[in-house]
Amino acid sequence: MHATETRKDRSPRNGVDTPTLFATLDAIKGQPDLAKFQFRVSNRWVKGTNSRSRMESFAGAGGEHEHKRVCEYDADHPAVLVGGDEGPTPVEFLLHGLAACITAGIANIAAARGVTLTEVTSRIEGDIDLRGILGLSNEVRNGYQGIRATFEIKGDAPAEKLREIVEQSRARSAVFDVLTNGVPVEVAVNAA
């Protein structure tokens, strides 16, 4: 079967269980409520600027689900920012989230289009001026002033089709959407 065919070759590809992917798409078309998910993370301060997050159970596809293993991640600041460097900074996790979300989409979209990938790499860079979060300037935003993502992709399709796959993944990325369109965030405090 030719690599440029779309949605006809339903065999597993790129490590993606393509038959299950198409079955999921068909199920959600028939029952849109199956697409509603809630992801949860709990976090506990360790010391200094170090904290540990745990990915909790999540709701979706009509039920509650557990990850197949406990997922915990430390975050910290490097010594130059008065931390212990026990993990990446929270803003680095944001870059990781963007890279991972677009990369996962690339694998799924390529598999759905019958394209076999041989390599996908990316470099994500974020520019931040810490005067904002340090309270030294009200004219500097707290977050990134700009983020750049560069993807290298190789597979058994023409370069233009590979570029289209990356673009479709970017257009459908939940993390890209949150970063570029924002999302309401509520913060509640229970103090003792």
mmCIF file with all atom_site columns, C-alpha atoms in Angstrom:
data_model
loop_
_atom_site.group_PDB
_atom_site.id
_atom_site.type_symbol
_atom_site.label_atom_id
_atom_site.label_alt_id
_atom_site.label_comp_id
_atom_site.label_asym_id
_atom_site.label_entity_id
_atom_site.label_seq_id
_atom_site.pdbx_PDB_ins_code
_atom_site.Cartn_x
_atom_site.Cartn_y
_atom_site.Cartn_z
_atom_site.occupancy
_atom_site.B_iso_or_equiv
_atom_site.pdbx_formal_charge
_atom_site.auth_seq_id
_atom_site.auth_comp_id
_atom_site.auth_asym_id
_atom_site.auth_atom_id
_atom_site.pdbx_PDB_model_num
ATOM 1   C CA . MET A 1 1   ? 0.000   0.000  0.000  1.00 0.00 ? 1   MET A CA 1
ATOM 2   C CA . HIS A 1 2   ? 1.360   3.442  -0.913 1.00 0.00 ? 2   HIS A CA 1
ATOM 3   C CA . ALA A 1 3   ? 2.474   5.634  2.002  1.00 0.00 ? 3   ALA A CA 1
ATOM 4   C CA . THR A 1 4   ? 0.423   8.630  0.884  1.00 0.00 ? 4   THR A CA 1
ATOM 5   C CA . GLU A 1 5   ? -2.970  6.960  1.275  1.00 0.00 ? 5   GLU A CA 1
ATOM 6   C CA . THR A 1 6   ? -5.084  8.404  4.060  1.00 0.00 ? 6   THR A CA 1
ATOM 7   C CA . ARG A 1 7   ? -7.235  6.351  6.456  1.00 0.00 ? 7   ARG A CA 1
ATOM 8   C CA . LYS A 1 8   ? -7.141  3.224  4.278  1.00 0.00 ? 8   LYS A CA 1
ATOM 9   C CA . ASP A 1 9   ? -4.215  1.338  5.795  1.00 0.00 ? 9   ASP A CA 1
ATOM 10  C CA . ARG A 1 10  ? -5.371  0.627  9.335  1.00 0.00 ? 10  ARG A CA 1
ATOM 11  C CA . SER A 1 11  ? -2.426  -1.535 10.378 1.00 0.00 ? 11  SER A CA 1
ATOM 12  C CA . PRO A 1 12  ? -0.315  -0.443 13.362 1.00 0.00 ? 12  PRO A CA 1
ATOM 13  C CA . ARG A 1 13  ? 2.365   2.058  12.345 1.00 0.00 ? 13  ARG A CA 1
ATOM 14  C CA . ASN A 1 14  ? 4.980   4.202  14.152 1.00 0.00 ? 14  ASN A CA 1
ATOM 15  C CA . GLY A 1 15  ? 4.213   2.435  17.426 1.00 0.00 ? 15  GLY A CA 1
ATOM 16  C CA . VAL A 1 16  ? 0.616   3.675  17.176 1.00 0.00 ? 16  VAL A CA 1
ATOM 17  C CA . ASP A 1 17  ? -2.170  1.112  17.487 1.00 0.00 ? 17  ASP A CA 1
ATOM 18  C CA . THR A 1 18  ? -3.872  2.498  14.386 1.00 0.00 ? 18  THR A CA 1
ATOM 19  C CA . PRO A 1 19  ? -6.875  0.128  14.502 1.00 0.00 ? 19  PRO A CA 1
ATOM 20  C CA . THR A 1 20  ? -7.642  1.301  18.045 1.00 0.00 ? 20  THR A CA 1
ATOM 21  C CA . LEU A 1 21  ? -7.071  4.938  17.003 1.00 0.00 ? 21  LEU A CA 1
ATOM 22  C CA . PHE A 1 22  ? -9.686  4.641  14.241 1.00 0.00 ? 22  PHE A CA 1
ATOM 23  C CA . ALA A 1 23  ? -12.059 2.700  16.522 1.00 0.00 ? 23  ALA A CA 1
ATOM 24  C CA . THR A 1 24  ? -11.727 5.480  19.120 1.00 0.00 ? 24  THR A CA 1
ATOM 25  C CA . LEU A 1 25  ? -12.465 8.154  16.510 1.00 0.00 ? 25  LEU A CA 1
ATOM 26  C CA . ASP A 1 26  ? -15.537 6.214  15.349 1.00 0.00 ? 26  ASP A CA 1
ATOM 27  C CA . ALA A 1 27  ? -16.760 5.714  18.944 1.00 0.00 ? 27  ALA A CA 1
ATOM 28  C CA . ILE A 1 28  ? -16.396 9.426  19.759 1.00 0.00 ? 28  ILE A CA 1
ATOM 29  C CA . LYS A 1 29  ? -18.244 10.397 16.577 1.00 0.00 ? 29  LYS A CA 1
ATOM 30  C CA . GLY A 1 30  ? -21.145 8.281  17.821 1.00 0.00 ? 30  GLY A CA 1
ATOM 31  C CA . GLN A 1 31  ? -20.893 9.381  21.475 1.00 0.00 ? 31  GLN A CA 1
ATOM 32  C CA . PRO A 1 32  ? -19.241 12.829 21.781 1.00 0.00 ? 32  PRO A CA 1
ATOM 33  C CA . ASP A 1 33  ? -19.347 12.703 25.611 1.00 0.00 ? 33  ASP A CA 1
ATOM 34  C CA . LEU A 1 34  ? -16.622 10.027 25.487 1.00 0.00 ? 34  LEU A CA 1
ATOM 35  C CA . ALA A 1 35  ? -14.196 12.807 24.464 1.00 0.00 ? 35  ALA A CA 1
ATOM 36  C CA . LYS A 1 36  ? -14.586 14.722 27.745 1.00 0.00 ? 36  LYS A CA 1
ATOM 37  C CA . PHE A 1 37  ? -11.579 14.121 30.010 1.00 0.00 ? 37  PHE A CA 1
ATOM 38  C CA . GLN A 1 38  ? -10.275 15.574 33.264 1.00 0.00 ? 38  GLN A CA 1
ATOM 39  C CA . PHE A 1 39  ? -6.602  15.197 34.117 1.00 0.00 ? 39  PHE A CA 1
ATOM 40  C CA . ARG A 1 40  ? -5.342  15.736 37.678 1.00 0.00 ? 40  ARG A CA 1
ATOM 41  C CA . VAL A 1 41  ? -2.011  16.462 39.309 1.00 0.00 ? 41  VAL A CA 1
ATOM 42  C CA . SER A 1 42  ? -1.236  16.766 43.008 1.00 0.00 ? 42  SER A CA 1
ATOM 43  C CA . ASN A 1 43  ? 1.850   18.629 44.182 1.00 0.00 ? 43  ASN A CA 1
ATOM 44  C CA . ARG A 1 44  ? 3.699   18.753 47.490 1.00 0.00 ? 44  ARG A CA 1
ATOM 45  C CA . TRP A 1 45  ? 6.419   21.159 48.547 1.00 0.00 ? 45  TRP A CA 1
ATOM 46  C CA . VAL A 1 46  ? 9.668   19.349 49.445 1.00 0.00 ? 46  VAL A CA 1
ATOM 47  C CA . LYS A 1 47  ? 11.983  22.198 50.486 1.00 0.00 ? 47  LYS A CA 1
ATOM 48  C CA . GLY A 1 48  ? 13.275  25.463 49.143 1.00 0.00 ? 48  GLY A CA 1
ATOM 49  C CA . THR A 1 49  ? 12.046  25.803 45.572 1.00 0.00 ? 49  THR A CA 1
ATOM 50  C CA . ASN A 1 50  ? 11.726  22.014 45.134 1.00 0.00 ? 50  ASN A CA 1
ATOM 51  C CA . SER A 1 51  ? 8.283   20.389 44.850 1.00 0.00 ? 51  SER A CA 1
ATOM 52  C CA . ARG A 1 52  ? 7.069   17.014 43.608 1.00 0.00 ? 52  ARG A CA 1
ATOM 53  C CA . SER A 1 53  ? 4.027   16.462 41.390 1.00 0.00 ? 53  SER A CA 1
ATOM 54  C CA . ARG A 1 54  ? 2.157   13.202 41.018 1.00 0.00 ? 54  ARG A CA 1
ATOM 55  C CA . MET A 1 55  ? -0.060  12.452 38.053 1.00 0.00 ? 55  MET A CA 1
ATOM 56  C CA . GLU A 1 56  ? -3.303  11.186 39.533 1.00 0.00 ? 56  GLU A CA 1
ATOM 57  C CA . SER A 1 57  ? -6.108  9.072  38.139 1.00 0.00 ? 57  SER A CA 1
ATOM 58  C CA . PHE A 1 58  ? -8.036  10.725 35.344 1.00 0.00 ? 58  PHE A CA 1
ATOM 59  C CA . ALA A 1 59  ? -11.595 10.693 34.088 1.00 0.00 ? 59  ALA A CA 1
ATOM 60  C CA . GLY A 1 60  ? -12.537 10.128 30.468 1.00 0.00 ? 60  GLY A CA 1
ATOM 61  C CA . ALA A 1 61  ? -14.080 7.791  27.938 1.00 0.00 ? 61  ALA A CA 1
ATOM 62  C CA . GLY A 1 62  ? -16.961 7.303  30.344 1.00 0.00 ? 62  GLY A CA 1
ATOM 63  C CA . GLY A 1 63  ? -14.972 6.243  33.418 1.00 0.00 ? 63  GLY A CA 1
ATOM 64  C CA . GLU A 1 64  ? -12.087 6.663  35.842 1.00 0.00 ? 64  GLU A CA 1
ATOM 65  C CA . HIS A 1 65  ? -8.630  5.449  34.812 1.00 0.00 ? 65  HIS A CA 1
ATOM 66  C CA . GLU A 1 66  ? -5.292  4.861  36.518 1.00 0.00 ? 66  GLU A CA 1
ATOM 67  C CA . HIS A 1 67  ? -1.908  5.248  34.855 1.00 0.00 ? 67  HIS A CA 1
ATOM 68  C CA . LYS A 1 68  ? -0.145  1.901  34.499 1.00 0.00 ? 68  LYS A CA 1
ATOM 69  C CA . ARG A 1 69  ? 2.616   3.150  36.809 1.00 0.00 ? 69  ARG A CA 1
ATOM 70  C CA . VAL A 1 70  ? 3.035   5.947  39.343 1.00 0.00 ? 70  VAL A CA 1
ATOM 71  C CA . CYS A 1 71  ? 4.274   9.078  37.598 1.00 0.00 ? 71  CYS A CA 1
ATOM 72  C CA . GLU A 1 72  ? 6.045   11.582 39.845 1.00 0.00 ? 72  GLU A CA 1
ATOM 73  C CA . TYR A 1 73  ? 8.219   14.489 38.782 1.00 0.00 ? 73  TYR A CA 1
ATOM 74  C CA . ASP A 1 74  ? 10.331  16.914 40.757 1.00 0.00 ? 74  ASP A CA 1
ATOM 75  C CA . ALA A 1 75  ? 10.550  20.564 39.811 1.00 0.00 ? 75  ALA A CA 1
ATOM 76  C CA . ASP A 1 76  ? 13.075  23.019 41.188 1.00 0.00 ? 76  ASP A CA 1
ATOM 77  C CA . HIS A 1 77  ? 15.138  26.041 40.302 1.00 0.00 ? 77  HIS A CA 1
ATOM 78  C CA . PRO A 1 78  ? 18.839  25.838 39.471 1.00 0.00 ? 78  PRO A CA 1
ATOM 79  C CA . ALA A 1 79  ? 21.383  27.136 41.991 1.00 0.00 ? 79  ALA A CA 1
ATOM 80  C CA . VAL A 1 80  ? 21.757  30.386 40.039 1.00 0.00 ? 80  VAL A CA 1
ATOM 81  C CA . LEU A 1 81  ? 18.061  31.003 40.822 1.00 0.00 ? 81  LEU A CA 1
ATOM 82  C CA . VAL A 1 82  ? 18.383  30.083 44.532 1.00 0.00 ? 82  VAL A CA 1
ATOM 83  C CA . GLY A 1 83  ? 17.260  26.489 44.086 1.00 0.00 ? 83  GLY A CA 1
ATOM 84  C CA . GLY A 1 84  ? 18.722  23.063 44.675 1.00 0.00 ? 84  GLY A CA 1
ATOM 85  C CA . ASP A 1 85  ? 18.479  21.956 41.015 1.00 0.00 ? 85  ASP A CA 1
ATOM 86  C CA . GLU A 1 86  ? 16.559  18.786 41.975 1.00 0.00 ? 86  GLU A CA 1
ATOM 87  C CA . GLY A 1 87  ? 14.577  18.901 38.721 1.00 0.00 ? 87  GLY A CA 1
ATOM 88  C CA . PRO A 1 88  ? 13.676  21.035 35.734 1.00 0.00 ? 88  PRO A CA 1
ATOM 89  C CA . THR A 1 89  ? 12.077  24.422 36.309 1.00 0.00 ? 89  THR A CA 1
ATOM 90  C CA . PRO A 1 90  ? 8.296   24.622 35.875 1.00 0.00 ? 90  PRO A CA 1
ATOM 91  C CA . VAL A 1 91  ? 8.749   26.708 32.713 1.00 0.00 ? 91  VAL A CA 1
ATOM 92  C CA . GLU A 1 92  ? 10.974  23.947 31.262 1.00 0.00 ? 92  GLU A CA 1
ATOM 93  C CA . PHE A 1 93  ? 8.151   21.453 31.903 1.00 0.00 ? 93  PHE A CA 1
ATOM 94  C CA . LEU A 1 94  ? 5.938   23.742 29.842 1.00 0.00 ? 94  LEU A CA 1
ATOM 95  C CA . LEU A 1 95  ? 8.375   23.484 26.912 1.00 0.00 ? 95  LEU A CA 1
ATOM 96  C CA . HIS A 1 96  ? 8.498   19.705 27.397 1.00 0.00 ? 96  HIS A CA 1
ATOM 97  C CA . GLY A 1 97  ? 4.701   19.597 27.323 1.00 0.00 ? 97  GLY A CA 1
ATOM 98  C CA . LEU A 1 98  ? 4.615   21.493 24.036 1.00 0.00 ? 98  LEU A CA 1
ATOM 99  C CA . ALA A 1 99  ? 7.265   19.286 22.411 1.00 0.00 ? 99  ALA A CA 1
ATOM 100 C CA . ALA A 1 100 ? 5.664   16.055 23.668 1.00 0.00 ? 100 ALA A CA 1
ATOM 101 C CA . CYS A 1 101 ? 2.140   17.072 22.626 1.00 0.00 ? 101 CYS A CA 1
ATOM 102 C CA . ILE A 1 102 ? 3.100   18.001 19.067 1.00 0.00 ? 102 ILE A CA 1
ATOM 103 C CA . THR A 1 103 ? 5.341   14.926 18.737 1.00 0.00 ? 103 THR A CA 1
ATOM 104 C CA . ALA A 1 104 ? 2.553   12.573 19.883 1.00 0.00 ? 104 ALA A CA 1
ATOM 105 C CA . GLY A 1 105 ? 0.226   14.205 17.380 1.00 0.00 ? 105 GLY A CA 1
ATOM 106 C CA . ILE A 1 106 ? 2.782   13.765 14.601 1.00 0.00 ? 106 ILE A CA 1
ATOM 107 C CA . ALA A 1 107 ? 3.007   10.021 15.321 1.00 0.00 ? 107 ALA A CA 1
ATOM 108 C CA . ASN A 1 108 ? -0.790  9.610  15.375 1.00 0.00 ? 108 ASN A CA 1
ATOM 109 C CA . ILE A 1 109 ? -1.450  11.716 12.281 1.00 0.00 ? 109 ILE A CA 1
ATOM 110 C CA . ALA A 1 110 ? 1.320   10.027 10.296 1.00 0.00 ? 110 ALA A CA 1
ATOM 111 C CA . ALA A 1 111 ? -0.024  6.592  11.261 1.00 0.00 ? 111 ALA A CA 1
ATOM 112 C CA . ALA A 1 112 ? -3.560  7.607  10.287 1.00 0.00 ? 112 ALA A CA 1
ATOM 113 C CA . ARG A 1 113 ? -2.273  8.842  6.923  1.00 0.00 ? 113 ARG A CA 1
ATOM 114 C CA . GLY A 1 114 ? -0.285  5.646  6.323  1.00 0.00 ? 114 GLY A CA 1
ATOM 115 C CA . VAL A 1 115 ? 3.103   7.362  6.651  1.00 0.00 ? 115 VAL A CA 1
ATOM 116 C CA . THR A 1 116 ? 5.941   5.461  8.313  1.00 0.00 ? 116 THR A CA 1
ATOM 117 C CA . LEU A 1 117 ? 8.192   7.766  10.304 1.00 0.00 ? 117 LEU A CA 1
ATOM 118 C CA . THR A 1 118 ? 11.910  7.110  10.729 1.00 0.00 ? 118 THR A CA 1
ATOM 119 C CA . GLU A 1 119 ? 12.799  10.123 12.888 1.00 0.00 ? 119 GLU A CA 1
ATOM 120 C CA . VAL A 1 120 ? 11.117  13.017 14.660 1.00 0.00 ? 120 VAL A CA 1
ATOM 121 C CA . THR A 1 121 ? 13.148  15.433 16.766 1.00 0.00 ? 121 THR A CA 1
ATOM 122 C CA . SER A 1 122 ? 12.464  18.918 18.018 1.00 0.00 ? 122 SER A CA 1
ATOM 123 C CA . ARG A 1 123 ? 14.060  21.813 19.788 1.00 0.00 ? 123 ARG A CA 1
ATOM 124 C CA . ILE A 1 124 ? 11.871  24.160 21.793 1.00 0.00 ? 124 ILE A CA 1
ATOM 125 C CA . GLU A 1 125 ? 13.304  27.431 23.095 1.00 0.00 ? 125 GLU A CA 1
ATOM 126 C CA . GLY A 1 126 ? 11.574  29.903 25.374 1.00 0.00 ? 126 GLY A CA 1
ATOM 127 C CA . ASP A 1 127 ? 12.788  33.417 26.145 1.00 0.00 ? 127 ASP A CA 1
ATOM 128 C CA . ILE A 1 128 ? 11.930  34.790 29.578 1.00 0.00 ? 128 ILE A CA 1
ATOM 129 C CA . ASP A 1 129 ? 12.944  37.945 31.420 1.00 0.00 ? 129 ASP A CA 1
ATOM 130 C CA . LEU A 1 130 ? 12.899  37.099 35.125 1.00 0.00 ? 130 LEU A CA 1
ATOM 131 C CA . ARG A 1 131 ? 12.452  40.718 36.219 1.00 0.00 ? 131 ARG A CA 1
ATOM 132 C CA . GLY A 1 132 ? 8.698   40.104 35.997 1.00 0.00 ? 132 GLY A CA 1
ATOM 133 C CA . ILE A 1 133 ? 8.461   37.112 38.343 1.00 0.00 ? 133 ILE A CA 1
ATOM 134 C CA . LEU A 1 134 ? 11.087  38.626 40.641 1.00 0.00 ? 134 LEU A CA 1
ATOM 135 C CA . GLY A 1 135 ? 8.885   41.698 41.098 1.00 0.00 ? 135 GLY A CA 1
ATOM 136 C CA . LEU A 1 136 ? 11.567  44.016 39.718 1.00 0.00 ? 136 LEU A CA 1
ATOM 137 C CA . SER A 1 137 ? 9.485   45.325 36.809 1.00 0.00 ? 137 SER A CA 1
ATOM 138 C CA . ASN A 1 138 ? 5.774   45.767 36.217 1.00 0.00 ? 138 ASN A CA 1
ATOM 139 C CA . GLU A 1 139 ? 6.525   46.274 32.524 1.00 0.00 ? 139 GLU A CA 1
ATOM 140 C CA . VAL A 1 140 ? 7.925   42.768 31.982 1.00 0.00 ? 140 VAL A CA 1
ATOM 141 C CA . ARG A 1 141 ? 5.480   39.870 31.825 1.00 0.00 ? 141 ARG A CA 1
ATOM 142 C CA . ASN A 1 142 ? 6.003   36.957 34.222 1.00 0.00 ? 142 ASN A CA 1
ATOM 143 C CA . GLY A 1 143 ? 6.054   34.281 31.540 1.00 0.00 ? 143 GLY A CA 1
ATOM 144 C CA . TYR A 1 144 ? 7.809   33.644 28.279 1.00 0.00 ? 144 TYR A CA 1
ATOM 145 C CA . GLN A 1 145 ? 8.070   36.555 25.870 1.00 0.00 ? 145 GLN A CA 1
ATOM 146 C CA . GLY A 1 146 ? 8.412   34.110 22.989 1.00 0.00 ? 146 GLY A CA 1
ATOM 147 C CA . ILE A 1 147 ? 8.680   30.399 22.228 1.00 0.00 ? 147 ILE A CA 1
ATOM 148 C CA . ARG A 1 148 ? 10.218  28.847 19.113 1.00 0.00 ? 148 ARG A CA 1
ATOM 149 C CA . ALA A 1 149 ? 9.729   25.243 18.041 1.00 0.00 ? 149 ALA A CA 1
ATOM 150 C CA . THR A 1 150 ? 11.756  23.552 15.308 1.00 0.00 ? 150 THR A CA 1
ATOM 151 C CA . PHE A 1 151 ? 10.847  20.038 14.169 1.00 0.00 ? 151 PHE A CA 1
ATOM 152 C CA . GLU A 1 152 ? 12.945  17.677 12.070 1.00 0.00 ? 152 GLU A CA 1
ATOM 153 C CA . ILE A 1 153 ? 10.897  14.872 10.541 1.00 0.00 ? 153 ILE A CA 1
ATOM 154 C CA . LYS A 1 154 ? 11.841  11.982 8.269  1.00 0.00 ? 154 LYS A CA 1
ATOM 155 C CA . GLY A 1 155 ? 9.646   9.276  6.812  1.00 0.00 ? 155 GLY A CA 1
ATOM 156 C CA . ASP A 1 156 ? 8.471   7.509  3.684  1.00 0.00 ? 156 ASP A CA 1
ATOM 157 C CA . ALA A 1 157 ? 6.466   10.469 2.360  1.00 0.00 ? 157 ALA A CA 1
ATOM 158 C CA . PRO A 1 158 ? 7.443   13.572 0.384  1.00 0.00 ? 158 PRO A CA 1
ATOM 159 C CA . ALA A 1 159 ? 8.754   16.552 2.373  1.00 0.00 ? 159 ALA A CA 1
ATOM 160 C CA . GLU A 1 160 ? 5.567   18.537 1.747  1.00 0.00 ? 160 GLU A CA 1
ATOM 161 C CA . LYS A 1 161 ? 3.390   15.780 3.232  1.00 0.00 ? 161 LYS A CA 1
ATOM 162 C CA . LEU A 1 162 ? 5.689   15.528 6.261  1.00 0.00 ? 162 LEU A CA 1
ATOM 163 C CA . ARG A 1 163 ? 5.381   19.319 6.739  1.00 0.00 ? 163 ARG A CA 1
ATOM 164 C CA . GLU A 1 164 ? 1.574   18.987 6.510  1.00 0.00 ? 164 GLU A CA 1
ATOM 165 C CA . ILE A 1 165 ? 1.628   16.329 9.247  1.00 0.00 ? 165 ILE A CA 1
ATOM 166 C CA . VAL A 1 166 ? 3.593   18.624 11.575 1.00 0.00 ? 166 VAL A CA 1
ATOM 167 C CA . GLU A 1 167 ? 1.273   21.543 10.786 1.00 0.00 ? 167 GLU A CA 1
ATOM 168 C CA . GLN A 1 168 ? -1.841  19.456 11.449 1.00 0.00 ? 168 GLN A CA 1
ATOM 169 C CA . SER A 1 169 ? -0.358  18.304 14.749 1.00 0.00 ? 169 SER A CA 1
ATOM 170 C CA . ARG A 1 170 ? 0.423   21.903 15.734 1.00 0.00 ? 170 ARG A CA 1
ATOM 171 C CA . ALA A 1 171 ? -3.106  22.947 14.778 1.00 0.00 ? 171 ALA A CA 1
ATOM 172 C CA . ARG A 1 172 ? -4.618  20.153 16.938 1.00 0.00 ? 172 ARG A CA 1
ATOM 173 C CA . SER A 1 173 ? -2.182  20.340 19.878 1.00 0.00 ? 173 SER A CA 1
ATOM 174 C CA . ALA A 1 174 ? -3.915  20.917 23.219 1.00 0.00 ? 174 ALA A CA 1
ATOM 175 C CA . VAL A 1 175 ? -0.746  22.405 24.722 1.00 0.00 ? 175 VAL A CA 1
ATOM 176 C CA . PHE A 1 176 ? -0.200  24.758 21.766 1.00 0.00 ? 176 PHE A CA 1
ATOM 177 C CA . ASP A 1 177 ? -3.841  25.828 22.100 1.00 0.00 ? 177 ASP A CA 1
ATOM 178 C CA . VAL A 1 178 ? -3.507  26.587 25.812 1.00 0.00 ? 178 VAL A CA 1
ATOM 179 C CA . LEU A 1 179 ? -0.290  28.544 25.233 1.00 0.00 ? 179 LEU A CA 1
ATOM 180 C CA . THR A 1 180 ? -1.600  30.596 22.323 1.00 0.00 ? 180 THR A CA 1
ATOM 181 C CA . ASN A 1 181 ? -5.258  31.068 23.321 1.00 0.00 ? 181 ASN A CA 1
ATOM 182 C CA . GLY A 1 182 ? -5.071  30.963 27.108 1.00 0.00 ? 182 GLY A CA 1
ATOM 183 C CA . VAL A 1 183 ? -7.459  29.167 29.407 1.00 0.00 ? 183 VAL A CA 1
ATOM 184 C CA . PRO A 1 184 ? -9.326  30.324 32.523 1.00 0.00 ? 184 PRO A CA 1
ATOM 185 C CA . VAL A 1 185 ? -7.436  29.261 35.656 1.00 0.00 ? 185 VAL A CA 1
ATOM 186 C CA . GLU A 1 186 ? -9.018  29.383 39.082 1.00 0.00 ? 186 GLU A CA 1
ATOM 187 C CA . VAL A 1 187 ? -6.855  29.345 42.213 1.00 0.00 ? 187 VAL A CA 1
ATOM 188 C CA . ALA A 1 188 ? -8.452  28.494 45.572 1.00 0.00 ? 188 ALA A CA 1
ATOM 189 C CA . VAL A 1 189 ? -6.571  28.760 48.877 1.00 0.00 ? 189 VAL A CA 1
ATOM 190 C CA . ASN A 1 190 ? -7.250  26.814 52.057 1.00 0.00 ? 190 ASN A CA 1
ATOM 191 C CA . ALA A 1 191 ? -4.962  28.291 54.699 1.00 0.00 ? 191 ALA A CA 1
ATOM 192 C CA . ALA A 1 192 ? -4.588  27.036 58.261 1.00 0.00 ? 192 ALA A CA 1
#
